[in-house]
Amino acid sequence: MWAALTLLTIFLSWDFLSAQSKSDRINNTNVQTGGTGLKTRKQPHIIFILIDDQGFNDIGYHNPTIKTPTLDKLAAEGVILENYYVQPICTPSRSQLITGRYQIHTGLQHSIIRPRQPSCLPSNMDTLPERLREAGYATHMVGKWHLGFYRKACLPTRKGFDTFFGSLTGSVDYYSYRSCDGPGLCGYDLHDNENVAWGREGKYSTTLFTQRARKILESHSLTDRPLFLLLSLQAVHTPLQPPKSYIYPYRDMANVARRKFAAMVSTVDEAVRNVTYALRKYGYYRNSVIIYSTDNGAQPFTGGSNWPLRGRKGTYWEGGVRGVAFVHSPLLKRRRRVSKALLHITDWFPTLVGLAGGNISQSQGLDGFDVWPTISEGKESPRREVLHNIDPLHKHPTETKSRGDQPGKKAAAGGPSKGKAFKKPKKKKKVLKQKPNQKPETKLKTTKKPQIFSNPAPKSKKSKPVPKVELKPGPKTKLAPKSKAKPKSQHRTKLHSKPKIQSSGTPSASGAFWHKSKTKSKRTTLQDHNLSQSRPAKTKSKKQLKVQLKPKSKQALLQNQYETPTPRAQSLPSQLWDPSVQAAIRVGDWKLLTGDPGHGDWVPLQMLPTLPGRWWNLERSSSPLYKSPAHKNIWLFNITADPFERQDLADQRPDVVQQLLARLAYYNQTAVPVYFPPDDPRANPSRHGEAWVPWADEEEEEGKYQGVYKKGRSTKKKRKKTTCRLCKLKSFFMKLNTGMMSNGI
């Protein structure tokens, strides 16, 4: 009996050791032995899932009507990133993920790369997959590229990926894989490495990409090298083409576009479930880091939702740049929590290279930070500010053009109106026109050649000293106290240094800039006085006094302590920055927007368009206090206290405005020129077997194309169509009936 027990014990011990050794082989062991024989930390497998156009309100843990059980579970067991920022459109977000640099440092600050544009990532700039490959990783990419392909040097396989399977352009059909860049300019866009992957028509792209990702996980050797997989799904970008079986759970949604959009989010959820199942099945999971991120905000016109955030895709309001993201990993030290630390998509480059044991110092001029301690341990974020963008090609509409504020229409609080333009009387044109000999006070400074700056970049000698400021969190928004003027040599900017602000964990209710004025005029606090009182008094007529007194009496009744006074045409000093340039920056709790930030309304779900009409006006405020002034081009918000951007503080806090304008001017000195070349006719798919492929020779000089892209106009004269109201009505009901029949309403 004792012999039997001894044999049984030996057998169980041997079985346990065998199983443990097998598990160690599968999970690539807990340690790796270097050439010196010393034990080093193992390199985790990195799975980065990038989704296209998913809005803040398009995931289950923000909106229960969206059915994403897998994403909700992974996020709840990991770390949800609730203060995470991306770019408002595809190419800029993807370029910043791959390079770790702001788009002002890659020349891609204006727009997306169109299929026929001879443009791509700069050849002299290293990429995330290149650094991971140097660290010993096998690098694979599946899905949407959208970073240029005009020559082979721009392809993913030439930018650090061992393999690539997916599309090169920005938008393709989910079944036929055809991509169009205008009438008659369509071609097949599905590639396997550097070859066209013909014969895949009819297979849904989300399913096809997921199958390729699982195949990579199955065939990769765990004992050989760690794995980096970038799964860049095309969903939920237009066209809205979900399989019919996914639409049924959302049959109660009245809005057709929203129903299809939600169904496509469910296809993403299933794709992530299949990938995570493969990670567990093939032994990756215990030593893996799964990152889920959108590339920009949603487009409400096509069924997406950013509610309750302001704005949409393509804008610099929170709805366009605040992204959905979470990290799931057994390697996280503090899990099951929500992080409100300030993070940006450029942070993934240094974070993942550092996590992989790579050398960050080899990558000069990074704008990102290593935020793994912030994500894993809950430490304070090293990031204090985010430059959303500076686009010198996108300027605010000139003063000779109307902003579109119709008389009698009420605009949203602090936001631009996007109604139809109206013609003003000729006698008022003299007031709106700029003098011909008048020169702008500042010019945008850019370097002629791309420059690489360490982080942070040194200050330019030409920049003027700005008042000394500090970021101090506090329960209430405090305003600038009086202070005596100091000599110019004592004024310095502390914005680039680490201000005292709580960036991880629970943020403060509001942040405050303490401003020591160097102006000669006395400045009092704004708690009891209006900003207009600090201006020199002017003689006013009785009519003007009556006009001013009326809104002030209403203002005292309708506004609370956080609301802004009646907006007026801004006359802030422009020595630091040209406010007509589209730009946006976040510093601590404060966010500044200049120029034209884009359509800035709040779009609740019930306002999603079902029939043609000016539905966006339904959410506008009816208060006369928020009528947008003509040519307004500066907005300031305390994002921590006002995450929905409803209270514009630009008039109340001119000191903060000046400090953030100084930061924009500082960043602009480090920018490279915008590269946005015109279309190349050689890219036409009809010249390349009806497929989108590289068309330029490798010997062609990079950046040789001159000029700026402009939307093509047909040279043929358009005939004037006779207006037929009955014909239009018939056409409308024909389209409506067709849509209802096709969607099974």
mmCIF file of C-alpha atoms in Angstrom, residues 542-743:
data_model
loop_
_atom_site.group_PDB
_atom_site.id
_atom_site.type_symbol
_atom_site.label_atom_id
_atom_site.label_comp_id
_atom_site.label_asym_id
_atom_site.label_seq_id
_atom_site.Cartn_x
_atom_site.Cartn_y
_atom_site.Cartn_z
ATOM 1 C CA LYS A 542 -28.278 107.005 -24.368
ATOM 2 C CA LYS A 543 -29.279 104.359 -26.891
ATOM 3 C CA GLN A 544 -26.032 102.473 -26.376
ATOM 4 C CA LEU A 545 -26.471 102.620 -22.608
ATOM 5 C CA LYS A 546 -30.002 101.226 -22.872
ATOM 6 C CA VAL A 547 -28.832 98.404 -25.095
ATOM 7 C CA GLN A 548 -26.109 97.488 -22.620
ATOM 8 C CA LEU A 549 -28.242 97.707 -19.495
ATOM 9 C CA LYS A 550 -30.970 95.385 -20.763
ATOM 10 C CA PRO A 551 -28.880 92.231 -21.298
ATOM 11 C CA LYS A 552 -27.013 92.824 -18.029
ATOM 12 C CA SER A 553 -30.241 92.583 -16.031
ATOM 13 C CA LYS A 554 -31.115 89.296 -17.735
ATOM 14 C CA GLN A 555 -27.581 88.080 -17.351
ATOM 15 C CA ALA A 556 -27.714 88.415 -13.575
ATOM 16 C CA LEU A 557 -30.787 86.180 -13.459
ATOM 17 C CA LEU A 558 -29.795 83.510 -15.973
ATOM 18 C CA GLN A 559 -26.090 82.989 -15.401
ATOM 19 C CA ASN A 560 -24.457 81.173 -12.527
ATOM 20 C CA GLN A 561 -20.979 81.731 -11.191
ATOM 21 C CA TYR A 562 -19.344 79.604 -13.910
ATOM 22 C CA GLU A 563 -21.158 81.055 -16.902
ATOM 23 C CA THR A 564 -19.551 83.633 -19.102
ATOM 24 C CA PRO A 565 -20.617 87.230 -19.611
ATOM 25 C CA THR A 566 -22.169 88.309 -22.874
ATOM 26 C CA PRO A 567 -19.659 87.424 -25.598
ATOM 27 C CA ARG A 568 -18.218 90.333 -27.469
ATOM 28 C CA ALA A 569 -15.903 90.665 -30.408
ATOM 29 C CA GLN A 570 -12.511 89.691 -29.070
ATOM 30 C CA SER A 571 -9.765 92.259 -29.212
ATOM 31 C CA LEU A 572 -7.022 90.322 -27.453
ATOM 32 C CA PRO A 573 -3.461 91.270 -28.334
ATOM 33 C CA SER A 574 -2.193 89.227 -31.287
ATOM 34 C CA GLN A 575 1.532 89.801 -30.817
ATOM 35 C CA LEU A 576 1.915 86.154 -29.846
ATOM 36 C CA TRP A 577 -0.317 84.380 -32.327
ATOM 37 C CA ASP A 578 -2.513 84.852 -35.387
ATOM 38 C CA PRO A 579 -5.927 83.830 -34.036
ATOM 39 C CA SER A 580 -7.309 83.103 -37.506
ATOM 40 C CA VAL A 581 -5.119 79.980 -37.760
ATOM 41 C CA GLN A 582 -6.830 76.737 -36.833
ATOM 42 C CA ALA A 583 -5.102 75.425 -33.711
ATOM 43 C CA ALA A 584 -5.926 73.771 -30.409
ATOM 44 C CA ILE A 585 -3.927 73.017 -27.274
ATOM 45 C CA ARG A 586 -4.617 71.543 -23.843
ATOM 46 C CA VAL A 587 -2.462 72.607 -20.875
ATOM 47 C CA GLY A 588 -3.420 71.190 -17.503
ATOM 48 C CA ASP A 589 -7.129 71.784 -17.061
ATOM 49 C CA TRP A 590 -7.290 74.458 -19.761
ATOM 50 C CA LYS A 591 -8.050 74.063 -23.445
ATOM 51 C CA LEU A 592 -7.657 76.805 -26.056
ATOM 52 C CA LEU A 593 -9.002 76.778 -29.615
ATOM 53 C CA THR A 594 -8.263 79.370 -32.290
ATOM 54 C CA GLY A 595 -9.442 79.884 -35.834
ATOM 55 C CA ASP A 596 -12.266 77.625 -36.988
ATOM 56 C CA PRO A 597 -12.377 74.495 -34.770
ATOM 57 C CA GLY A 598 -15.215 72.953 -36.769
ATOM 58 C CA HIS A 599 -18.922 72.341 -36.285
ATOM 59 C CA GLY A 600 -19.399 72.716 -32.547
ATOM 60 C CA ASP A 601 -22.829 71.495 -31.511
ATOM 61 C CA TRP A 602 -23.910 68.832 -29.041
ATOM 62 C CA VAL A 603 -25.792 66.048 -30.803
ATOM 63 C CA PRO A 604 -27.959 63.835 -28.566
ATOM 64 C CA LEU A 605 -29.107 60.497 -29.941
ATOM 65 C CA GLN A 606 -32.674 61.639 -30.527
ATOM 66 C CA MET A 607 -31.318 64.353 -32.828
ATOM 67 C CA LEU A 608 -29.575 61.958 -35.206
ATOM 68 C CA PRO A 609 -30.820 62.682 -38.739
ATOM 69 C CA THR A 610 -33.677 60.526 -39.991
ATOM 70 C CA LEU A 611 -34.980 62.865 -42.659
ATOM 71 C CA PRO A 612 -33.213 65.718 -44.457
ATOM 72 C CA GLY A 613 -33.350 68.937 -42.508
ATOM 73 C CA ARG A 614 -31.459 71.387 -40.324
ATOM 74 C CA TRP A 615 -31.723 69.142 -37.296
ATOM 75 C CA TRP A 616 -28.604 70.547 -35.637
ATOM 76 C CA ASN A 617 -30.360 73.815 -34.830
ATOM 77 C CA LEU A 618 -32.649 71.991 -32.387
ATOM 78 C CA GLU A 619 -29.929 71.818 -29.728
ATOM 79 C CA ARG A 620 -28.933 75.460 -29.939
ATOM 80 C CA SER A 621 -29.502 77.726 -26.961
ATOM 81 C CA SER A 622 -32.344 80.221 -27.198
ATOM 82 C CA SER A 623 -30.738 82.655 -24.772
ATOM 83 C CA PRO A 624 -29.645 85.969 -26.333
ATOM 84 C CA LEU A 625 -26.657 85.924 -23.991
ATOM 85 C CA TYR A 626 -24.892 83.297 -26.120
ATOM 86 C CA LYS A 627 -25.230 84.865 -29.531
ATOM 87 C CA SER A 628 -21.917 84.257 -31.239
ATOM 88 C CA PRO A 629 -20.150 87.511 -32.133
ATOM 89 C CA ALA A 630 -18.945 88.126 -35.634
ATOM 90 C CA HIS A 631 -15.526 86.650 -36.420
ATOM 91 C CA LYS A 632 -15.076 84.956 -33.049
ATOM 92 C CA ASN A 633 -11.910 82.897 -33.245
ATOM 93 C CA ILE A 634 -10.719 82.257 -29.673
ATOM 94 C CA TRP A 635 -12.317 79.858 -27.191
ATOM 95 C CA LEU A 636 -11.119 78.857 -23.721
ATOM 96 C CA PHE A 637 -12.510 76.082 -21.538
ATOM 97 C CA ASN A 638 -11.690 74.510 -18.204
ATOM 98 C CA ILE A 639 -12.041 70.915 -19.396
ATOM 99 C CA THR A 640 -11.863 69.377 -15.920
ATOM 100 C CA ALA A 641 -14.707 71.507 -14.562
ATOM 101 C CA ASP A 642 -16.534 71.739 -17.909
ATOM 102 C CA PRO A 643 -15.805 68.588 -19.974
ATOM 103 C CA PHE A 644 -18.688 69.336 -22.345
ATOM 104 C CA GLU A 645 -17.293 72.755 -23.352
ATOM 105 C CA ARG A 646 -20.398 74.756 -22.581
ATOM 106 C CA GLN A 647 -18.826 77.707 -20.761
ATOM 107 C CA ASP A 648 -16.393 79.773 -22.821
ATOM 108 C CA LEU A 649 -14.015 81.571 -20.432
ATOM 109 C CA ALA A 650 -11.944 83.443 -23.016
ATOM 110 C CA ASP A 651 -13.356 86.815 -21.958
ATOM 111 C CA GLN A 652 -13.080 86.102 -18.249
ATOM 112 C CA ARG A 653 -9.517 84.803 -18.338
ATOM 113 C CA PRO A 654 -7.455 86.791 -20.874
ATOM 114 C CA ASP A 655 -4.350 85.977 -18.829
ATOM 115 C CA VAL A 656 -4.816 82.250 -19.452
ATOM 116 C CA VAL A 657 -5.516 82.923 -23.128
ATOM 117 C CA GLN A 658 -2.215 84.757 -23.463
ATOM 118 C CA GLN A 659 -0.262 81.950 -21.836
ATOM 119 C CA LEU A 660 -1.755 79.300 -24.105
ATOM 120 C CA LEU A 661 -1.220 81.482 -27.162
ATOM 121 C CA ALA A 662 2.420 81.658 -26.122
ATOM 122 C CA ARG A 663 2.551 77.855 -26.036
ATOM 123 C CA LEU A 664 1.094 77.694 -29.546
ATOM 124 C CA ALA A 665 3.713 80.162 -30.757
ATOM 125 C CA TYR A 666 6.412 78.061 -29.110
ATOM 126 C CA TYR A 667 5.247 74.855 -30.809
ATOM 127 C CA ASN A 668 4.884 76.615 -34.148
ATOM 128 C CA GLN A 669 8.590 77.493 -34.084
ATOM 129 C CA THR A 670 9.348 73.752 -34.088
ATOM 130 C CA ALA A 671 6.935 72.919 -36.936
ATOM 131 C CA VAL A 672 7.974 71.764 -40.378
ATOM 132 C CA PRO A 673 6.219 73.072 -43.508
ATOM 133 C CA VAL A 674 2.923 71.473 -44.445
ATOM 134 C CA TYR A 675 3.262 68.897 -47.215
ATOM 135 C CA PHE A 676 -0.074 68.463 -48.966
ATOM 136 C CA PRO A 677 0.680 68.029 -52.676
ATOM 137 C CA PRO A 678 -1.831 67.967 -55.523
ATOM 138 C CA ASP A 679 -3.104 64.738 -57.062
ATOM 139 C CA ASP A 680 -0.863 62.759 -59.383
ATOM 140 C CA PRO A 681 -2.708 61.520 -62.505
ATOM 141 C CA ARG A 682 -0.370 58.508 -62.684
ATOM 142 C CA ALA A 683 -2.173 57.051 -59.646
ATOM 143 C CA ASN A 684 -5.351 56.282 -61.603
ATOM 144 C CA PRO A 685 -6.199 52.588 -61.008
ATOM 145 C CA SER A 686 -7.120 52.190 -64.687
ATOM 146 C CA ARG A 687 -3.368 52.396 -65.420
ATOM 147 C CA HIS A 688 -2.554 49.599 -62.971
ATOM 148 C CA GLY A 689 -4.983 46.798 -63.668
ATOM 149 C CA GLU A 690 -7.886 48.449 -61.811
ATOM 150 C CA ALA A 691 -6.092 48.349 -58.455
ATOM 151 C CA TRP A 692 -4.598 50.922 -56.111
ATOM 152 C CA VAL A 693 -0.860 50.299 -56.093
ATOM 153 C CA PRO A 694 2.346 52.382 -55.810
ATOM 154 C CA TRP A 695 2.888 54.333 -59.017
ATOM 155 C CA ALA A 696 6.007 56.497 -58.554
ATOM 156 C CA ASP A 697 9.583 55.367 -59.195
ATOM 157 C CA GLU A 698 11.812 54.748 -56.215
ATOM 158 C CA GLU A 699 14.393 57.128 -57.679
ATOM 159 C CA GLU A 700 12.027 60.081 -57.455
ATOM 160 C CA GLU A 701 13.050 62.657 -54.894
ATOM 161 C CA GLU A 702 10.888 62.723 -51.785
ATOM 162 C CA GLY A 703 8.873 65.893 -51.354
ATOM 163 C CA LYS A 704 9.582 67.149 -54.870
ATOM 164 C CA TYR A 705 5.942 67.940 -55.627
ATOM 165 C CA GLN A 706 5.174 71.633 -55.425
ATOM 166 C CA GLY A 707 1.880 73.314 -54.689
ATOM 167 C CA VAL A 708 -1.063 72.439 -52.496
ATOM 168 C CA TYR A 709 -3.909 70.045 -53.206
ATOM 169 C CA LYS A 710 -7.134 71.616 -54.398
ATOM 170 C CA LYS A 711 -10.391 69.852 -55.063
ATOM 171 C CA GLY A 712 -10.764 69.397 -58.790
ATOM 172 C CA ARG A 713 -13.436 71.278 -60.643
ATOM 173 C CA SER A 714 -15.070 70.098 -63.816
ATOM 174 C CA THR A 715 -14.245 72.274 -66.806
ATOM 175 C CA LYS A 716 -17.586 71.605 -68.453
ATOM 176 C CA LYS A 717 -20.200 74.270 -68.032
ATOM 177 C CA LYS A 718 -23.099 73.031 -65.979
ATOM 178 C CA ARG A 719 -26.472 73.497 -67.504
ATOM 179 C CA LYS A 720 -29.034 75.287 -65.455
ATOM 180 C CA LYS A 721 -31.564 72.747 -64.283
ATOM 181 C CA THR A 722 -35.171 73.768 -64.377
ATOM 182 C CA THR A 723 -36.669 73.722 -60.916
ATOM 183 C CA CYS A 724 -39.379 71.122 -60.609
ATOM 184 C CA ARG A 725 -40.759 70.860 -57.098
ATOM 185 C CA LEU A 726 -42.957 67.897 -57.971
ATOM 186 C CA CYS A 727 -39.967 66.069 -59.479
ATOM 187 C CA LYS A 728 -37.930 66.673 -56.336
ATOM 188 C CA LEU A 729 -40.783 65.439 -54.149
ATOM 189 C CA LYS A 730 -41.174 62.289 -56.235
ATOM 190 C CA SER A 731 -37.434 61.653 -56.116
ATOM 191 C CA PHE A 732 -37.381 62.103 -52.338
ATOM 192 C CA PHE A 733 -40.186 59.601 -51.742
ATOM 193 C CA MET A 734 -38.630 57.147 -54.199
ATOM 194 C CA LYS A 735 -35.368 57.234 -52.233
ATOM 195 C CA LEU A 736 -37.229 57.015 -48.933
ATOM 196 C CA ASN A 737 -39.246 54.019 -50.103
ATOM 197 C CA THR A 738 -36.143 52.291 -51.452
ATOM 198 C CA GLY A 739 -34.344 52.809 -48.162
ATOM 199 C CA MET A 740 -37.272 51.515 -46.151
ATOM 200 C CA MET A 741 -37.600 48.395 -48.299
ATOM 201 C CA SER A 742 -33.874 47.634 -48.261
ATOM 202 C CA ASN A 743 -33.613 48.017 -44.504
#
